[in-house]
Amino acid sequence: MLVSLVDHAALALEAAREAAKSARHQRALEELLAVSSRISGEPSNSEILRRVCTGIRDALDFRNVCAALVDPETGTVVPQAAAGWQLEDLLKREPITVAQVEPLLDEMFLREGCYILTHDQALTRLGSDIGVYPSQLNGRGPWAWNRHWLIVPLQDGRGSLLGIIWVDNPSDRLVPSADRLQALRIFANDAAAALVSGRHLGELRFLADHDPLTRLLNRRAFVTRLEGEVARAVRYRRSFGLVVADLDGFKQLNDRFGHAPGDDALVAFANVLVESLRKPDDAFRIGG
């Protein structure tokens, strides 16, 4: 009778665990759909990542989530949004570089598109405790979360690293299951797609008023600005200055050296103009 009771208890526990797992999976899918719809077409990287962090926290029961982007100029991974953690506190920490993150993204730690390391493995790869986020919800045993490091890379279509999502402190104090990691990977994929889409959208908006080669304002922007300046000058009976420049011998430069060096010369001249302008002034490329 005792064995029978234990068997029934085990079945009941298993059924309860499966029900909780199913409910969490359903909640994750619903939250994922909601987040996807909210970040679609969103131009702000910080807002995209804030919503993704909140979605991961609410759907997958991680108390702390951080999303960081790679700064192409410095090579550092800069926190942009967080849920659970305070973004201001994360920004005060010593920054982690891409060179330090890459050893953590080893295939030996790869599970369902995410990288999960023990605390000792992470410190061995880093060589120090730089950037350590101390976990609070730790447990014991082979399946327990015990200061693990869980990182999900954000990559563009070419595989270049855009940033990372860092999660910590699972509410159940367990190492995430395969389903949970898969859902986390999908959140990261949506975030990366939205970041790339936002970048393309920003470039399209920029090119609506700028020359793609020199990055100067284009003829369309020039006409709009000129009409405004003329109207302002007439209204207030003031004058304004307009300088029209041409590059002497530019055709000979193209004919002798080719269009690529010619383009380089145009870019160099445009940079000289931009560096020479006062703040209220603008430079335009109205030919070419």
PDB file of C-alpha atoms in Angstrom:
ATOM      1  CA  MET A   1       0.000   0.000   0.000  1.00  0.00           C
ATOM      2  CA  LEU A   2       2.852   2.388   0.804  1.00  0.00           C
ATOM      3  CA  VAL A   3       4.482   1.727  -2.592  1.00  0.00           C
ATOM      4  CA  SER A   4       1.117   2.260  -4.287  1.00  0.00           C
ATOM      5  CA  LEU A   5       0.622   5.592  -2.519  1.00  0.00           C
ATOM      6  CA  VAL A   6       4.122   6.709  -3.484  1.00  0.00           C
ATOM      7  CA  ASP A   7       3.463   5.746  -7.109  1.00  0.00           C
ATOM      8  CA  HIS A   8       0.245   7.762  -7.130  1.00  0.00           C
ATOM      9  CA  ALA A   9       2.024  10.714  -5.536  1.00  0.00           C
ATOM     10  CA  ALA A  10       4.773  10.509  -8.156  1.00  0.00           C
ATOM     11  CA  LEU A  11       2.208  10.461 -10.970  1.00  0.00           C
ATOM     12  CA  ALA A  12       0.382  13.416  -9.438  1.00  0.00           C
ATOM     13  CA  LEU A  13       3.614  15.379  -9.130  1.00  0.00           C
ATOM     14  CA  GLU A  14       4.558  14.545 -12.706  1.00  0.00           C
ATOM     15  CA  ALA A  15       1.121  15.605 -13.953  1.00  0.00           C
ATOM     16  CA  ALA A  16       1.325  18.855 -12.008  1.00  0.00           C
ATOM     17  CA  ARG A  17       4.798  19.559 -13.376  1.00  0.00           C
ATOM     18  CA  GLU A  18       3.696  18.874 -16.947  1.00  0.00           C
ATOM     19  CA  ALA A  19       0.650  21.105 -16.485  1.00  0.00           C
ATOM     20  CA  ALA A  20       2.828  23.928 -15.149  1.00  0.00           C
ATOM     21  CA  LYS A  21       5.277  23.410 -18.022  1.00  0.00           C
ATOM     22  CA  SER A  22       2.448  23.513 -20.569  1.00  0.00           C
ATOM     23  CA  ALA A  23       0.968  26.653 -19.022  1.00  0.00           C
ATOM     24  CA  ARG A  24       4.347  28.386 -19.005  1.00  0.00           C
ATOM     25  CA  HIS A  25       4.949  27.388 -22.625  1.00  0.00           C
ATOM     26  CA  GLN A  26       1.554  28.786 -23.619  1.00  0.00           C
ATOM     27  CA  ARG A  27       2.237  31.997 -21.717  1.00  0.00           C
ATOM     28  CA  ALA A  28       5.631  32.287 -23.412  1.00  0.00           C
ATOM     29  CA  LEU A  29       4.067  31.952 -26.863  1.00  0.00           C
ATOM     30  CA  GLU A  30       1.405  34.534 -26.087  1.00  0.00           C
ATOM     31  CA  GLU A  31       3.984  36.964 -24.722  1.00  0.00           C
ATOM     32  CA  LEU A  32       6.254  36.321 -27.702  1.00  0.00           C
ATOM     33  CA  LEU A  33       3.444  37.184 -30.134  1.00  0.00           C
ATOM     34  CA  ALA A  34       2.652  40.327 -28.158  1.00  0.00           C
ATOM     35  CA  VAL A  35       6.295  41.437 -28.072  1.00  0.00           C
ATOM     36  CA  SER A  36       6.741  40.696 -31.791  1.00  0.00           C
ATOM     37  CA  SER A  37       3.789  42.881 -32.687  1.00  0.00           C
ATOM     38  CA  ARG A  38       5.011  45.729 -30.452  1.00  0.00           C
ATOM     39  CA  ILE A  39       8.589  45.833 -31.730  1.00  0.00           C
ATOM     40  CA  SER A  40       7.742  45.460 -35.408  1.00  0.00           C
ATOM     41  CA  GLY A  41       8.714  48.719 -37.114  1.00  0.00           C
ATOM     42  CA  GLU A  42       9.969  50.248 -33.850  1.00  0.00           C
ATOM     43  CA  PRO A  43      12.930  52.527 -34.754  1.00  0.00           C
ATOM     44  CA  SER A  44      14.399  52.858 -31.249  1.00  0.00           C
ATOM     45  CA  ASN A  45      16.904  50.139 -30.306  1.00  0.00           C
ATOM     46  CA  SER A  46      16.516  50.820 -26.593  1.00  0.00           C
ATOM     47  CA  GLU A  47      12.729  50.511 -26.809  1.00  0.00           C
ATOM     48  CA  ILE A  48      12.962  47.258 -28.794  1.00  0.00           C
ATOM     49  CA  LEU A  49      15.305  45.763 -26.216  1.00  0.00           C
ATOM     50  CA  ARG A  50      13.292  47.071 -23.262  1.00  0.00           C
ATOM     51  CA  ARG A  51      10.183  45.295 -24.507  1.00  0.00           C
ATOM     52  CA  VAL A  52      12.101  42.105 -25.216  1.00  0.00           C
ATOM     53  CA  CYS A  53      13.645  42.117 -21.723  1.00  0.00           C
ATOM     54  CA  THR A  54      10.231  42.629 -20.133  1.00  0.00           C
ATOM     55  CA  GLY A  55       8.735  39.882 -22.286  1.00  0.00           C
ATOM     56  CA  ILE A  56      11.444  37.398 -21.309  1.00  0.00           C
ATOM     57  CA  ARG A  57      11.026  38.214 -17.637  1.00  0.00           C
ATOM     58  CA  ASP A  58       7.247  37.886 -17.703  1.00  0.00           C
ATOM     59  CA  ALA A  59       7.000  34.853 -20.009  1.00  0.00           C
ATOM     60  CA  LEU A  60       9.989  32.740 -18.985  1.00  0.00           C
ATOM     61  CA  ASP A  61      10.215  33.614 -15.268  1.00  0.00           C
ATOM     62  CA  PHE A  62      13.732  34.995 -15.150  1.00  0.00           C
ATOM     63  CA  ARG A  63      13.948  37.662 -12.463  1.00  0.00           C
ATOM     64  CA  ASN A  64      16.771  39.519 -14.214  1.00  0.00           C
ATOM     65  CA  VAL A  65      17.282  40.192 -17.906  1.00  0.00           C
ATOM     66  CA  CYS A  66      19.759  42.502 -19.624  1.00  0.00           C
ATOM     67  CA  ALA A  67      20.145  43.328 -23.306  1.00  0.00           C
ATOM     68  CA  ALA A  68      23.382  44.915 -24.503  1.00  0.00           C
ATOM     69  CA  LEU A  69      24.632  46.061 -27.903  1.00  0.00           C
ATOM     70  CA  VAL A  70      28.134  46.115 -29.329  1.00  0.00           C
ATOM     71  CA  ASP A  71      29.609  49.584 -29.713  1.00  0.00           C
ATOM     72  CA  PRO A  72      31.424  49.342 -33.080  1.00  0.00           C
ATOM     73  CA  GLU A  73      33.828  52.160 -32.176  1.00  0.00           C
ATOM     74  CA  THR A  74      35.065  50.835 -28.833  1.00  0.00           C
ATOM     75  CA  GLY A  75      34.278  47.111 -29.139  1.00  0.00           C
ATOM     76  CA  THR A  76      32.519  47.140 -25.781  1.00  0.00           C
ATOM     77  CA  VAL A  77      29.182  45.488 -25.037  1.00  0.00           C
ATOM     78  CA  VAL A  78      27.020  48.294 -23.645  1.00  0.00           C
ATOM     79  CA  PRO A  79      23.768  47.573 -21.717  1.00  0.00           C
ATOM     80  CA  GLN A  80      20.796  49.200 -23.428  1.00  0.00           C
ATOM     81  CA  ALA A  81      17.798  47.814 -21.511  1.00  0.00           C
ATOM     82  CA  ALA A  82      17.041  45.679 -18.476  1.00  0.00           C
ATOM     83  CA  ALA A  83      14.227  44.045 -16.528  1.00  0.00           C
ATOM     84  CA  GLY A  84      14.789  43.309 -12.846  1.00  0.00           C
ATOM     85  CA  TRP A  85      18.215  44.898 -12.836  1.00  0.00           C
ATOM     86  CA  GLN A  86      18.533  48.675 -12.824  1.00  0.00           C
ATOM     87  CA  LEU A  87      20.050  49.856 -16.084  1.00  0.00           C
ATOM     88  CA  GLU A  88      21.921  52.649 -14.282  1.00  0.00           C
ATOM     89  CA  ASP A  89      23.644  50.084 -12.040  1.00  0.00           C
ATOM     90  CA  LEU A  90      24.666  47.941 -15.010  1.00  0.00           C
ATOM     91  CA  LEU A  91      26.179  50.930 -16.782  1.00  0.00           C
ATOM     92  CA  LYS A  92      28.348  51.655 -13.732  1.00  0.00           C
ATOM     93  CA  ARG A  93      30.008  48.234 -13.935  1.00  0.00           C
ATOM     94  CA  GLU A  94      33.309  47.759 -15.707  1.00  0.00           C
ATOM     95  CA  PRO A  95      32.411  47.176 -19.362  1.00  0.00           C
ATOM     96  CA  ILE A  96      32.875  43.824 -21.101  1.00  0.00           C
ATOM     97  CA  THR A  97      34.416  43.759 -24.565  1.00  0.00           C
ATOM     98  CA  VAL A  98      33.488  41.587 -27.538  1.00  0.00           C
ATOM     99  CA  ALA A  99      36.880  39.890 -27.175  1.00  0.00           C
ATOM    100  CA  GLN A 100      35.908  38.839 -23.641  1.00  0.00           C
ATOM    101  CA  VAL A 101      32.438  37.661 -24.630  1.00  0.00           C
ATOM    102  CA  GLU A 102      33.531  35.522 -27.598  1.00  0.00           C
ATOM    103  CA  PRO A 103      35.253  32.793 -25.484  1.00  0.00           C
ATOM    104  CA  LEU A 104      31.933  32.315 -23.661  1.00  0.00           C
ATOM    105  CA  LEU A 105      30.202  31.617 -26.984  1.00  0.00           C
ATOM    106  CA  ASP A 106      31.890  28.264 -27.466  1.00  0.00           C
ATOM    107  CA  GLU A 107      29.965  25.401 -29.082  1.00  0.00           C
ATOM    108  CA  MET A 108      30.702  23.179 -26.093  1.00  0.00           C
ATOM    109  CA  PHE A 109      28.332  25.412 -24.070  1.00  0.00           C
ATOM    110  CA  LEU A 110      25.658  25.648 -26.789  1.00  0.00           C
ATOM    111  CA  ARG A 111      22.164  24.425 -25.942  1.00  0.00           C
ATOM    112  CA  GLU A 112      19.132  25.196 -28.106  1.00  0.00           C
ATOM    113  CA  GLY A 113      20.812  28.279 -29.551  1.00  0.00           C
ATOM    114  CA  CYS A 114      21.796  29.614 -26.110  1.00  0.00           C
ATOM    115  CA  TYR A 115      25.093  29.403 -24.253  1.00  0.00           C
ATOM    116  CA  ILE A 116      24.964  28.201 -20.667  1.00  0.00           C
ATOM    117  CA  LEU A 117      28.062  27.929 -18.484  1.00  0.00           C
ATOM    118  CA  THR A 118      28.745  27.147 -14.871  1.00  0.00           C
ATOM    119  CA  HIS A 119      30.195  29.938 -12.799  1.00  0.00           C
ATOM    120  CA  ASP A 120      33.637  28.317 -12.781  1.00  0.00           C
ATOM    121  CA  GLN A 121      33.591  27.775 -16.546  1.00  0.00           C
ATOM    122  CA  ALA A 122      32.723  31.423 -17.133  1.00  0.00           C
ATOM    123  CA  LEU A 123      35.460  32.709 -14.837  1.00  0.00           C
ATOM    124  CA  THR A 124      37.999  30.395 -16.467  1.00  0.00           C
ATOM    125  CA  ARG A 125      37.079  31.745 -19.900  1.00  0.00           C
ATOM    126  CA  LEU A 126      37.078  35.367 -18.740  1.00  0.00           C
ATOM    127  CA  GLY A 127      40.254  35.038 -16.731  1.00  0.00           C
ATOM    128  CA  SER A 128      38.782  37.238 -13.972  1.00  0.00           C
ATOM    129  CA  ASP A 129      35.525  38.135 -12.249  1.00  0.00           C
ATOM    130  CA  ILE A 130      35.007  41.155 -14.536  1.00  0.00           C
ATOM    131  CA  GLY A 131      31.372  41.816 -15.317  1.00  0.00           C
ATOM    132  CA  VAL A 132      30.116  39.182 -12.862  1.00  0.00           C
ATOM    133  CA  TYR A 133      26.397  39.380 -12.081  1.00  0.00           C
ATOM    134  CA  PRO A 134      25.909  37.654  -8.708  1.00  0.00           C
ATOM    135  CA  SER A 135      22.899  35.300  -8.716  1.00  0.00           C
ATOM    136  CA  GLN A 136      20.563  35.286  -5.748  1.00  0.00           C
ATOM    137  CA  LEU A 137      18.200  32.408  -6.597  1.00  0.00           C
ATOM    138  CA  ASN A 138      20.617  29.484  -6.398  1.00  0.00           C
ATOM    139  CA  GLY A 139      20.029  25.875  -5.436  1.00  0.00           C
ATOM    140  CA  ARG A 140      21.807  22.570  -5.030  1.00  0.00           C
ATOM    141  CA  GLY A 141      21.865  19.417  -7.072  1.00  0.00           C
ATOM    142  CA  PRO A 142      22.590  18.464 -10.698  1.00  0.00           C
ATOM    143  CA  TRP A 143      19.607  20.375 -12.129  1.00  0.00           C
ATOM    144  CA  ALA A 144      19.816  23.411  -9.866  1.00  0.00           C
ATOM    145  CA  TRP A 145      20.674  26.899 -10.997  1.00  0.00           C
ATOM    146  CA  ASN A 146      23.882  27.764  -9.158  1.00  0.00           C
ATOM    147  CA  ARG A 147      25.355  31.058 -10.404  1.00  0.00           C
ATOM    148  CA  HIS A 148      25.154  29.822 -13.987  1.00  0.00           C
ATOM    149  CA  TRP A 149      25.777  32.177 -16.903  1.00  0.00           C
ATOM    150  CA  LEU A 150      23.119  32.144 -19.629  1.00  0.00           C
ATOM    151  CA  ILE A 151      23.886  34.225 -22.716  1.00  0.00           C
ATOM    152  CA  VAL A 152      22.002  34.514 -25.994  1.00  0.00           C
ATOM    153  CA  PRO A 153      23.803  36.262 -28.862  1.00  0.00           C
ATOM    154  CA  LEU A 154      22.007  38.756 -31.089  1.00  0.00           C
ATOM    155  CA  GLN A 155      23.254  38.348 -34.663  1.00  0.00           C
ATOM    156  CA  ASP A 156      22.431  39.867 -38.018  1.00  0.00           C
ATOM    157  CA  GLY A 157      21.843  37.877 -41.208  1.00  0.00           C
ATOM    158  CA  ARG A 158      25.585  37.553 -41.844  1.00  0.00           C
ATOM    159  CA  GLY A 159      26.300  36.173 -38.388  1.00  0.00           C
ATOM    160  CA  SER A 160      27.922  39.352 -37.083  1.00  0.00           C
ATOM    161  CA  LEU A 161      27.443  39.949 -33.356  1.00  0.00           C
ATOM    162  CA  LEU A 162      25.034  42.818 -32.684  1.00  0.00           C
ATOM    163  CA  GLY A 163      24.852  42.252 -28.945  1.00  0.00           C
ATOM    164  CA  ILE A 164      23.758  39.782 -26.290  1.00  0.00           C
ATOM    165  CA  ILE A 165      20.845  39.010 -23.995  1.00  0.00           C
ATOM    166  CA  TRP A 166      21.902  37.993 -20.499  1.00  0.00           C
ATOM    167  CA  VAL A 167      19.419  36.311 -18.147  1.00  0.00           C
ATOM    168  CA  ASP A 168      19.753  35.305 -14.513  1.00  0.00           C
ATOM    169  CA  ASN A 169      17.842  34.197 -11.423  1.00  0.00           C
ATOM    170  CA  PRO A 170      15.190  31.761 -12.742  1.00  0.00           C
ATOM    171  CA  SER A 171      12.256  31.803 -10.342  1.00  0.00           C
ATOM    172  CA  ASP A 172      12.219  27.988 -10.000  1.00  0.00           C
ATOM    173  CA  ARG A 173      15.993  27.918  -9.279  1.00  0.00           C
ATOM    174  CA  LEU A 174      16.474  25.283 -11.998  1.00  0.00           C
ATOM    175  CA  VAL A 175      18.673  25.165 -15.074  1.00  0.00           C
ATOM    176  CA  PRO A 176      16.242  25.980 -17.922  1.00  0.00           C
ATOM    177  CA  SER A 177      14.688  23.145 -19.885  1.00  0.00           C
ATOM    178  CA  ALA A 178      15.091  22.745 -23.641  1.00  0.00           C
ATOM    179  CA  ASP A 179      11.643  24.287 -24.262  1.00  0.00           C
ATOM    180  CA  ARG A 180      12.503  27.291 -22.152  1.00  0.00           C
ATOM    181  CA  LEU A 181      15.813  27.794 -23.932  1.00  0.00           C
ATOM    182  CA  GLN A 182      14.099  27.482 -27.314  1.00  0.00           C
ATOM    183  CA  ALA A 183      11.621  30.185 -26.336  1.00  0.00           C
ATOM    184  CA  LEU A 184      14.499  32.378 -25.148  1.00  0.00           C
ATOM    185  CA  ARG A 185      16.229  31.880 -28.505  1.00  0.00           C
ATOM    186  CA  ILE A 186      13.051  32.915 -30.353  1.00  0.00           C
ATOM    187  CA  PHE A 187      12.820  36.107 -28.281  1.00  0.00           C
ATOM    188  CA  ALA A 188      16.446  36.839 -29.214  1.00  0.00           C
ATOM    189  CA  ASN A 189      15.788  36.151 -32.907  1.00  0.00           C
ATOM    190  CA  ASP A 190      12.850  38.567 -32.881  1.00  0.00           C
ATOM    191  CA  ALA A 191      14.974  41.209 -31.168  1.00  0.00           C
ATOM    192  CA  ALA A 192      17.804  40.813 -33.698  1.00  0.00           C
ATOM    193  CA  ALA A 193      15.391  40.994 -36.631  1.00  0.00           C
ATOM    194  CA  ALA A 194      13.791  44.154 -35.217  1.00  0.00           C
ATOM    195  CA  LEU A 195      17.220  45.743 -34.674  1.00  0.00           C
ATOM    196  CA  VAL A 196      18.287  45.026 -38.261  1.00  0.00           C
ATOM    197  CA  SER A 197      14.932  46.229 -39.587  1.00  0.00           C
ATOM    198  CA  GLY A 198      15.184  49.413 -37.519  1.00  0.00           C
ATOM    199  CA  ARG A 199      18.697  50.012 -38.818  1.00  0.00           C
ATOM    200  CA  HIS A 200      17.505  49.642 -42.413  1.00  0.00           C
ATOM    201  CA  LEU A 201      14.533  51.896 -41.749  1.00  0.00           C
ATOM    202  CA  GLY A 202      16.798  54.538 -40.243  1.00  0.00           C
ATOM    203  CA  GLU A 203      19.104  54.354 -43.262  1.00  0.00           C
ATOM    204  CA  LEU A 204      16.153  54.732 -45.646  1.00  0.00           C
ATOM    205  CA  ARG A 205      14.948  57.772 -43.743  1.00  0.00           C
ATOM    206  CA  PHE A 206      18.458  59.208 -43.826  1.00  0.00           C
ATOM    207  CA  LEU A 207      18.803  58.625 -47.576  1.00  0.00           C
ATOM    208  CA  ALA A 208      15.530  60.426 -48.238  1.00  0.00           C
ATOM    209  CA  ASP A 209      17.378  63.693 -47.510  1.00  0.00           C
ATOM    210  CA  HIS A 210      21.044  62.749 -47.928  1.00  0.00           C
ATOM    211  CA  ASP A 211      23.426  61.782 -50.698  1.00  0.00           C
ATOM    212  CA  PRO A 212      24.433  58.116 -50.238  1.00  0.00           C
ATOM    213  CA  LEU A 213      28.088  58.715 -51.206  1.00  0.00           C
ATOM    214  CA  THR A 214      29.102  61.902 -49.425  1.00  0.00           C
ATOM    215  CA  ARG A 215      26.382  61.765 -46.730  1.00  0.00           C
ATOM    216  CA  LEU A 216      25.724  65.449 -47.409  1.00  0.00           C
ATOM    217  CA  LEU A 217      22.159  66.701 -47.655  1.00  0.00           C
ATOM    218  CA  ASN A 218      20.751  66.189 -51.172  1.00  0.00           C
ATOM    219  CA  ARG A 219      18.983  68.352 -53.770  1.00  0.00           C
ATOM    220  CA  ARG A 220      15.554  67.631 -52.278  1.00  0.00           C
ATOM    221  CA  ALA A 221      16.670  68.908 -48.879  1.00  0.00           C
ATOM    222  CA  PHE A 222      18.426  71.866 -50.551  1.00  0.00           C
ATOM    223  CA  VAL A 223      15.268  73.038 -52.328  1.00  0.00           C
ATOM    224  CA  THR A 224      13.243  72.795 -49.116  1.00  0.00           C
ATOM    225  CA  ARG A 225      15.889  74.658 -47.102  1.00  0.00           C
ATOM    226  CA  LEU A 226      16.356  77.321 -49.791  1.00  0.00           C
ATOM    227  CA  GLU A 227      12.625  78.056 -49.972  1.00  0.00           C
ATOM    228  CA  GLY A 228      12.521  78.452 -46.203  1.00  0.00           C
ATOM    229  CA  GLU A 229      15.541  80.759 -46.110  1.00  0.00           C
ATOM    230  CA  VAL A 230      14.173  82.919 -48.926  1.00  0.00           C
ATOM    231  CA  ALA A 231      10.798  83.252 -47.189  1.00  0.00           C
ATOM    232  CA  ARG A 232      12.518  84.136 -43.907  1.00  0.00           C
ATOM    233  CA  ALA A 233      14.764  86.709 -45.610  1.00  0.00           C
ATOM    234  CA  VAL A 234      11.793  88.386 -47.308  1.00  0.00           C
ATOM    235  CA  ARG A 235       9.734  88.446 -44.120  1.00  0.00           C
ATOM    236  CA  TYR A 236      12.439  89.971 -41.920  1.00  0.00           C
ATOM    237  CA  ARG A 237      14.196  91.916 -44.698  1.00  0.00           C
ATOM    238  CA  ARG A 238      17.478  90.190 -44.031  1.00  0.00           C
ATOM    239  CA  SER A 239      20.031  88.616 -46.336  1.00  0.00           C
ATOM    240  CA  PHE A 240      21.575  85.171 -46.239  1.00  0.00           C
ATOM    241  CA  GLY A 241      24.638  83.627 -47.833  1.00  0.00           C
ATOM    242  CA  LEU A 242      24.661  80.897 -50.469  1.00  0.00           C
ATOM    243  CA  VAL A 243      27.955  79.442 -51.698  1.00  0.00           C
ATOM    244  CA  VAL A 244      27.905  77.250 -54.811  1.00  0.00           C
ATOM    245  CA  ALA A 245      31.108  75.252 -55.339  1.00  0.00           C
ATOM    246  CA  ASP A 246      32.341  73.130 -58.219  1.00  0.00           C
ATOM    247  CA  LEU A 247      35.406  70.906 -58.385  1.00  0.00           C
ATOM    248  CA  ASP A 248      37.732  72.006 -61.189  1.00  0.00           C
ATOM    249  CA  GLY A 249      39.206  69.188 -63.255  1.00  0.00           C
ATOM    250  CA  PHE A 250      37.074  66.529 -61.600  1.00  0.00           C
ATOM    251  CA  LYS A 251      36.268  64.843 -64.944  1.00  0.00           C
ATOM    252  CA  GLN A 252      39.977  64.459 -65.670  1.00  0.00           C
ATOM    253  CA  LEU A 253      40.430  62.855 -62.251  1.00  0.00           C
ATOM    254  CA  ASN A 254      37.732  60.295 -63.045  1.00  0.00           C
ATOM    255  CA  ASP A 255      39.075  59.667 -66.556  1.00  0.00           C
ATOM    256  CA  ARG A 256      42.658  59.168 -65.399  1.00  0.00           C
ATOM    257  CA  PHE A 257      42.234  57.222 -62.156  1.00  0.00           C
ATOM    258  CA  GLY A 258      38.708  55.781 -62.388  1.00  0.00           C
ATOM    259  CA  HIS A 259      35.464  56.364 -60.533  1.00  0.00           C
ATOM    260  CA  ALA A 260      36.547  54.826 -57.206  1.00  0.00           C
ATOM    261  CA  PRO A 261      39.318  57.421 -56.587  1.00  0.00           C
ATOM    262  CA  GLY A 262      36.894  60.065 -57.853  1.00  0.00           C
ATOM    263  CA  ASP A 263      34.372  58.992 -55.250  1.00  0.00           C
ATOM    264  CA  ASP A 264      37.093  59.114 -52.587  1.00  0.00           C
ATOM    265  CA  ALA A 265      37.884  62.691 -53.614  1.00  0.00           C
ATOM    266  CA  LEU A 266      34.221  63.687 -53.351  1.00  0.00           C
ATOM    267  CA  VAL A 267      33.982  62.171 -49.882  1.00  0.00           C
ATOM    268  CA  ALA A 268      37.177  63.938 -48.785  1.00  0.00           C
ATOM    269  CA  PHE A 269      35.889  67.284 -50.078  1.00  0.00           C
ATOM    270  CA  ALA A 270      32.518  66.705 -48.357  1.00  0.00           C
ATOM    271  CA  ASN A 271      34.312  66.033 -45.057  1.00  0.00           C
ATOM    272  CA  VAL A 272      36.235  69.304 -45.414  1.00  0.00           C
ATOM    273  CA  LEU A 273      32.948  71.160 -45.916  1.00  0.00           C
ATOM    274  CA  VAL A 274      31.264  69.560 -42.911  1.00  0.00           C
ATOM    275  CA  GLU A 275      34.235  70.279 -40.644  1.00  0.00           C
ATOM    276  CA  SER A 276      34.299  73.919 -41.786  1.00  0.00           C
ATOM    277  CA  LEU A 277      30.611  74.697 -41.220  1.00  0.00           C
ATOM    278  CA  ARG A 278      29.149  76.684 -38.375  1.00  0.00           C
ATOM    279  CA  LYS A 279      26.355  74.970 -36.468  1.00  0.00           C
ATOM    280  CA  PRO A 280      23.463  76.841 -38.174  1.00  0.00           C
ATOM    281  CA  ASP A 281      24.842  76.098 -41.667  1.00  0.00           C
ATOM    282  CA  ASP A 282      24.437  73.078 -43.917  1.00  0.00           C
ATOM    283  CA  ALA A 283      26.224  71.629 -46.933  1.00  0.00           C
ATOM    284  CA  PHE A 284      24.364  69.997 -49.814  1.00  0.00           C
ATOM    285  CA  ARG A 285      25.308  67.934 -52.835  1.00  0.00           C
ATOM    286  CA  ILE A 286      23.011  69.157 -55.605  1.00  0.00           C
ATOM    287  CA  GLY A 287      24.819  67.634 -58.588  1.00  0.00           C
ATOM    288  CA  GLY A 288      26.051  64.175 -59.540  1.00  0.00           C
TER     289      GLY A 288
END
